[in-house]
Short mmCIF file of C-alpha atoms in Angstrom, two decimals:
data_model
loop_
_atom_site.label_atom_id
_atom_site.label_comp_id
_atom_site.label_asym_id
_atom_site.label_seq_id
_atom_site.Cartn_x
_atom_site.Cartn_y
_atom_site.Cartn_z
CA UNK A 1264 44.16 -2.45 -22.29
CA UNK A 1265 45.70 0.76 -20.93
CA UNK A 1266 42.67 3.93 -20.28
CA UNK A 1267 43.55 7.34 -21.63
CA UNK A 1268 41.83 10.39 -21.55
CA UNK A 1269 42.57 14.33 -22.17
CA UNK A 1270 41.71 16.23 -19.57
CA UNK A 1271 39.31 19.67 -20.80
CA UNK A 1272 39.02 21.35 -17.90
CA UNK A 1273 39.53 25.12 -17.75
CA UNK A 1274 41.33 25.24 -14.06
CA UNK A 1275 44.29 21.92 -12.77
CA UNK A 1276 42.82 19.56 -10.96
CA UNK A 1277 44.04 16.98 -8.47
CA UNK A 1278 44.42 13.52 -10.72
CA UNK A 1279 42.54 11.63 -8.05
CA UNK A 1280 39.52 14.17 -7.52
CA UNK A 1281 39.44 13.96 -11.67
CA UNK A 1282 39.36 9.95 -11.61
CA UNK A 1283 36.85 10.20 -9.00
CA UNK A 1284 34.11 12.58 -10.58
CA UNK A 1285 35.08 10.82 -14.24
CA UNK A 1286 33.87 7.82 -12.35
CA UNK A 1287 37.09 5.61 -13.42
CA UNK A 1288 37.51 4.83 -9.48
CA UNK A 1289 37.81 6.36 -6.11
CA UNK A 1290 39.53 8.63 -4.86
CA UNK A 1291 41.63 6.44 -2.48
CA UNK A 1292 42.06 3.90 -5.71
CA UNK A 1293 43.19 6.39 -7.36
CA UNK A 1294 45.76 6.85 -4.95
CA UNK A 1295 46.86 3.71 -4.37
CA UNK A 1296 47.39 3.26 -8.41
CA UNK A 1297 49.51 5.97 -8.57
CA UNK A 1298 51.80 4.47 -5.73
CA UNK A 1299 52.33 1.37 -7.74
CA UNK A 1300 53.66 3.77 -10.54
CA UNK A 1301 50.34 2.78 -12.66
CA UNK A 1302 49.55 6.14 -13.70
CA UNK A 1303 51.25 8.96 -16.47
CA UNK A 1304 51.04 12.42 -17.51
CA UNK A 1305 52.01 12.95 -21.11
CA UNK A 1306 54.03 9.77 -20.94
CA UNK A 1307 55.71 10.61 -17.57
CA UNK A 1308 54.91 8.21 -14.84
CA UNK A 1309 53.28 10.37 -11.82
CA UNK A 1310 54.86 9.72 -8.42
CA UNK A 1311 53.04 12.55 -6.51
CA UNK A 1312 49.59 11.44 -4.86
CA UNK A 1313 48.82 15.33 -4.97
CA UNK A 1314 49.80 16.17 -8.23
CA UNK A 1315 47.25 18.13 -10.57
CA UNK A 1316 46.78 17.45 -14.14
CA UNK A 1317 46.63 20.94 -16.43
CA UNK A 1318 43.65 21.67 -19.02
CA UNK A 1319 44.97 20.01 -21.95
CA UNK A 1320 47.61 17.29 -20.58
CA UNK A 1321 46.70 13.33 -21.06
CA UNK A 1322 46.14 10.78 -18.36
CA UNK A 1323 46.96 7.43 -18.41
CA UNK A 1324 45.97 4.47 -16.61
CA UNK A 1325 48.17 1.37 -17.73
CA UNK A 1326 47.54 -2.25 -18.31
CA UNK A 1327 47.95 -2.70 -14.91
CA UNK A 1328 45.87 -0.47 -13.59
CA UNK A 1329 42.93 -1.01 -16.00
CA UNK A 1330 42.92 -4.38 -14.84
CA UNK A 1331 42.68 -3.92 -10.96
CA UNK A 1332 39.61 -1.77 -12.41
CA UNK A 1333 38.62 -4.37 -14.45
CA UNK A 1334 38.41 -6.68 -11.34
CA UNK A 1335 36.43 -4.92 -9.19
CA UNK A 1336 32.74 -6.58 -8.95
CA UNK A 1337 29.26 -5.60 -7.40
CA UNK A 1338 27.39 -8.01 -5.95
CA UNK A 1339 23.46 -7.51 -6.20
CA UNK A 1340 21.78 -9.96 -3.35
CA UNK A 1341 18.61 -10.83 -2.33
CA UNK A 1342 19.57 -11.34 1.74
CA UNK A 1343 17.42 -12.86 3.90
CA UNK A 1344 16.31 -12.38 7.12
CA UNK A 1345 18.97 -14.25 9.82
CA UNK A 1346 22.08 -13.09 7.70
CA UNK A 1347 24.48 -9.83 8.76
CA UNK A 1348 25.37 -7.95 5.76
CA UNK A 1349 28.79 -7.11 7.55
CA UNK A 1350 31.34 -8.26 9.53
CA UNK A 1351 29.86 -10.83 11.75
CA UNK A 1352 29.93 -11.38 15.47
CA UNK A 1353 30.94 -14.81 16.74
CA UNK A 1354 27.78 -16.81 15.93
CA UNK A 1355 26.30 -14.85 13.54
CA UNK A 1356 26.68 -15.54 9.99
CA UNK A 1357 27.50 -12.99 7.20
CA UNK A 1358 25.31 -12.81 3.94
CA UNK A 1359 28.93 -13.16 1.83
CA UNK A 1360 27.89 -16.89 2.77
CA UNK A 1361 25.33 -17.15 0.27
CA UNK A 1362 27.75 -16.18 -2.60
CA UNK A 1363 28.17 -19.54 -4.00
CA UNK A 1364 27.84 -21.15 -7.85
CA UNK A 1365 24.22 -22.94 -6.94
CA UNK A 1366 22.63 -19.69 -5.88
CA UNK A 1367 23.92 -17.68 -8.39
CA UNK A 1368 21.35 -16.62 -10.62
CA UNK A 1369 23.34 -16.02 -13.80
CA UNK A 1370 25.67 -18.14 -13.77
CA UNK A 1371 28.19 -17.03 -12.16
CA UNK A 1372 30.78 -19.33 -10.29
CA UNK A 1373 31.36 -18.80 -6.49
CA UNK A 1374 32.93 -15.78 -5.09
CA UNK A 1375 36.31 -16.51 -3.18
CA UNK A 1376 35.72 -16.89 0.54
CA UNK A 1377 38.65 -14.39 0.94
CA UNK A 1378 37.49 -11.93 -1.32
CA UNK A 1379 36.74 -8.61 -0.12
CA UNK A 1380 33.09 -7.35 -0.69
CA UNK A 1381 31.93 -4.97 1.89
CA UNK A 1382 28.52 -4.53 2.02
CA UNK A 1383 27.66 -0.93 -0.09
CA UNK A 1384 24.83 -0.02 3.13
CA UNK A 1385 23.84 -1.61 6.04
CA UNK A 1386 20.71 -3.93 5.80
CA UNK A 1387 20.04 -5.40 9.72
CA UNK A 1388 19.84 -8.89 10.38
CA UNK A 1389 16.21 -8.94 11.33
CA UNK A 1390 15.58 -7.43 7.66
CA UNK A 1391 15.80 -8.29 3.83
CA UNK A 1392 15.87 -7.63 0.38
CA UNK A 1393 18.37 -5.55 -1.57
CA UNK A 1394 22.15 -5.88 -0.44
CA UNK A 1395 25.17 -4.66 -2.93
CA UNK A 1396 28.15 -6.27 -2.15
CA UNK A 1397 31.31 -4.90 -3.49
CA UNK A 1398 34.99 -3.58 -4.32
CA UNK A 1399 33.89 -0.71 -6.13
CA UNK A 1400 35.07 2.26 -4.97
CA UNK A 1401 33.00 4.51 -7.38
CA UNK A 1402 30.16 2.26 -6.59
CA UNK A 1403 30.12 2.47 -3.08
CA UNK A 1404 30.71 6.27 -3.25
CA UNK A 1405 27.47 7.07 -5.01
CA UNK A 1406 25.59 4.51 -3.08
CA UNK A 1407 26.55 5.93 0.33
CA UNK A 1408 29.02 8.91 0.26
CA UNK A 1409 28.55 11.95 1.51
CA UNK A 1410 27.17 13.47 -1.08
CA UNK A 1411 25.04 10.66 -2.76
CA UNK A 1412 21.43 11.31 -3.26
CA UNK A 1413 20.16 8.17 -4.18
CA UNK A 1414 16.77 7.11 -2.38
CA UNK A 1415 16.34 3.52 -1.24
CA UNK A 1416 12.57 2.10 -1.07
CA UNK A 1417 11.31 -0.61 1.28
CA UNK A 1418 8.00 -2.18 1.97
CA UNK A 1419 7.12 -2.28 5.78
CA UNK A 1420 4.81 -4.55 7.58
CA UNK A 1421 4.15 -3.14 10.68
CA UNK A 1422 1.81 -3.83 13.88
CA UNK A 1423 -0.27 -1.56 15.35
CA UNK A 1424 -3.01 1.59 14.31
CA UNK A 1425 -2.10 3.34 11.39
CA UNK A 1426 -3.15 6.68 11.25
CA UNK A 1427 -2.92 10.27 9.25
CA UNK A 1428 -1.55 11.68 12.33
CA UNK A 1429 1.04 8.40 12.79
CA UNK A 1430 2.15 9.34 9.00
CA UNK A 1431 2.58 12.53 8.88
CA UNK A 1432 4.93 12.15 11.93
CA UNK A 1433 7.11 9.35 10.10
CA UNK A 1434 6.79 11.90 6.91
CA UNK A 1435 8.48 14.72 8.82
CA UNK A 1436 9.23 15.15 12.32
CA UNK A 1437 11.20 13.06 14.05
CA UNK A 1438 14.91 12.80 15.48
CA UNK A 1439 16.92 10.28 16.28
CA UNK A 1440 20.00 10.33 18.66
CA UNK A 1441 19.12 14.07 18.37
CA UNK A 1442 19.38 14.93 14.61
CA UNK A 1443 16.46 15.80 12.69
CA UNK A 1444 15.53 13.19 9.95
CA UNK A 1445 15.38 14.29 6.62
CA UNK A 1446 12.16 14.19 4.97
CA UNK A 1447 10.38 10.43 3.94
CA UNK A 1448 8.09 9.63 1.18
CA UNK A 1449 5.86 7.39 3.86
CA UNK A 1450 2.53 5.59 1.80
CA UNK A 1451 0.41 3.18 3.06
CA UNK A 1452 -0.32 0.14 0.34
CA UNK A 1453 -2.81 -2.07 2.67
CA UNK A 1454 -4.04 -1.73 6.29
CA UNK A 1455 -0.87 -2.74 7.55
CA UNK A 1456 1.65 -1.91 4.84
CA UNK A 1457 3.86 1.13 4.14
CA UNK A 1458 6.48 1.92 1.87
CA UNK A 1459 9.15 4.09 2.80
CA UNK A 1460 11.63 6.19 0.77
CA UNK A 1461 14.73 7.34 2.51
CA UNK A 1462 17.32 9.71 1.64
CA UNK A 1463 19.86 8.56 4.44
CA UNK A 1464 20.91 5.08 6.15
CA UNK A 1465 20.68 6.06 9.88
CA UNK A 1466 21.16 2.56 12.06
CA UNK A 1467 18.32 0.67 12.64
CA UNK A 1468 16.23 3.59 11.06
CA UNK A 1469 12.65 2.35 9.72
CA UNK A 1470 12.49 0.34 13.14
CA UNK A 1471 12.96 3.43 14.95
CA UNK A 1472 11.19 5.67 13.18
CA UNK A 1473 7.64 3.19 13.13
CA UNK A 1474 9.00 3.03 17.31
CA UNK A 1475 8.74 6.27 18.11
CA UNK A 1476 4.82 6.82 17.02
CA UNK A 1477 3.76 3.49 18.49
CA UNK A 1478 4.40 0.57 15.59
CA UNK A 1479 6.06 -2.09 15.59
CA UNK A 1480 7.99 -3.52 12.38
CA UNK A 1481 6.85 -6.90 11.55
CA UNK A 1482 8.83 -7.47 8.21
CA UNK A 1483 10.87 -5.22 6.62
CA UNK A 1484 12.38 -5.31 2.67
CA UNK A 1485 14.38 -3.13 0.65
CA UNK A 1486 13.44 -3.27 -3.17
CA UNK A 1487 15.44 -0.30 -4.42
CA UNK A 1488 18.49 1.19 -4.47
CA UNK A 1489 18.22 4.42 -6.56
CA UNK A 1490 17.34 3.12 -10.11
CA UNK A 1491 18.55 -0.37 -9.61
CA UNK A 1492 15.55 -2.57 -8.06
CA UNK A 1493 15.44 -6.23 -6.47
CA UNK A 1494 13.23 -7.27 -9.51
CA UNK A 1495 12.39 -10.84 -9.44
CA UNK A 1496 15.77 -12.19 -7.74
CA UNK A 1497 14.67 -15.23 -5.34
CA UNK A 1498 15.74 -14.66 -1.78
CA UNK A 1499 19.00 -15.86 -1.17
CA UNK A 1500 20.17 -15.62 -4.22
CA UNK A 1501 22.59 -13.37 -5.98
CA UNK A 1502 24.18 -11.87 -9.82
CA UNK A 1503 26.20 -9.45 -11.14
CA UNK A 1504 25.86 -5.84 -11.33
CA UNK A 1505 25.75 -5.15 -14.98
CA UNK A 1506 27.87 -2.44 -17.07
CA UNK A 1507 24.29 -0.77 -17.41
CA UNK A 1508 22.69 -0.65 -13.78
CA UNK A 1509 26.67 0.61 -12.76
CA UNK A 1510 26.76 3.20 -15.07
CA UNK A 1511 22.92 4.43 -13.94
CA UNK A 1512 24.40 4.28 -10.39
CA UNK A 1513 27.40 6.32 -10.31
CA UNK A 1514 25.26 8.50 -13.49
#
C-alpha cells in the first residue's frame, strides 16, 4: 500500500530531510527511492534528489517504495562473548551467525546468510548482551547518529579496589585518545559490580575507562539500549524488533 502524507510545515523543506525527521526512513533511503522514480509531489513523480516539498503539497511514497520500507528488519540479540558484532576478520566469527530458526525466540525463520544487517553499535568480542542488528535506516540513526541521545546501560564486573575516589574519576574526568568523555552515571551494585550509563560508543570504552584508574574488566553486558532492554532473552538467542519498541526508539 502506497504512504501519503501532506506536508504542514510553514517554510519548504528538502523531501529527504522531511522523510527523515517524519521517521518514514533515512535520509540516504530517501534518496535512493526517489532515484528509482518511487516518490511524487501532487501526483508528479520527483526526479530531483534536492527537491523541496512546499507547506501544503502531498508526498507520496508508492507501492514500491512502501514495500522496501516494509522490508527493512531489526534484529534484537542477545550476543555472546567470542562473537564480533561486525565484519569479521579471517577466523573470527560474526554474531549474524547465530540468526538461525532454532535460536529464534519468536518464531521467526532464519535470516538469509546474504542479508545485510549491520550491527546498529559496536559491542567487542570479549563482551555481551544487547546487539541490534539491522537495515533500518531510521533505526540506526537514532541509535547512533550524530545527534542521538539515547543512553545504553551495562553491568561491569571488574577486578581490583573500588573506591569513591576510583568513581568519581570514571563519573567525570577522563579522556581518551585526547577528547574529554562525556559525563557517566557510574553505581556500584556489589563489591565488585558497577553499572555504567553512557551517552557515546567510544571503541573499547568501559575497558578503558575502568583501565585508566587501575581495574580491570572481568565481564562486561549491555542490558539497554535507550528504552528497549535485553529483558529475559537467553544468550545467543535472537527476535524481532516490534512496531512498539521501534516507534519508542526513533520517538
Amino acid at each position: 500500500m502506497s504512504w501519503t502524507r501532506t506536508y504542514d510545515g510553514v517554510e519548504p523543506q528538502r523531501i529527504n530531510k522531511w522523510l527523515g525527521q517524519s521517521g518514514v526512513c533515512s535520509r540516504r533511503e530517501a534518496e535512493g527511492l526517489i532515484a528509482e522514480g518511487l516518490v511524487s509531489i501532487d501526483g508528479e513523480v520527483v526526479t530531483d534528489a534536492g527537491r523541496k516539498i512546499l507547506p501544503g503539497q502531498t508526498l507520496t511514497l508508492n507501492d514500491g517504495a512502501a514495500a522496501a520500507l516494509d522490508a527493512a528488519v531489526t534484529i534484537v540479540l542477545h550476543k555472546p562473548v567470542g562473537y564480533v558484532s561486525g565484519q569479521p576478520e579471517p577466523g573470527k566469527v560474526p554474531a549474524a551467525r547465530l540468526l538461525t530458526a532454532e535460536n529464534a525466540q519468536d518464531g521467526s525463520p532464519s535470516i538469509p546468510a546474504d542479508a545485510s544487517l549491520p550491527p546498529i553499535g559496536r559491542l567487542d568480542e570479549d563482551s555481551r548482551g544487547l546487539l541490534l542488528l539491522s537495515s533500518d535506516g531510521v533505526v540506526a540513526k537514532a541509535v547512533i547518529g550524530p545527534e542521538s541521545e539515547l543512553s545504553k546501560e551495562y553491568v561491569v564486573r571488574v577486578s581490583g579496589q573500588v573506591t569513591e575516589a576510583k568513581l568519581a574519576r570514571l563519573r567525570h574526568g577522563l579522556s581518551l585518545d585526547g577528547r574529554t568523555l562525556k559525563p557517566a552515571e557510574v553505581t556500584q551494585l556489589k563489591p565488585q559490580r558497577l553499572r555504567f550509563i553512557l551517552r557515546e560508543g567510544r571503541k573499547r570504552q568501559i575497558r578503558r575507562m575502568c583501565d585508566l584508574v587501575g581495574l580491570t574488566v572481568a565481564d562486561l553486558k549491555r542490558i539497554r539500549i535507550g528504552p528497549l532492554t535485553l529483558g529475559d532473552l537467553p544468550e545467543g538467542r535472537w527476535r524481532m524488533l516490534t512496531p512498539d519498541e521501534r516507534k519508542k526508539l526513533i520517538g
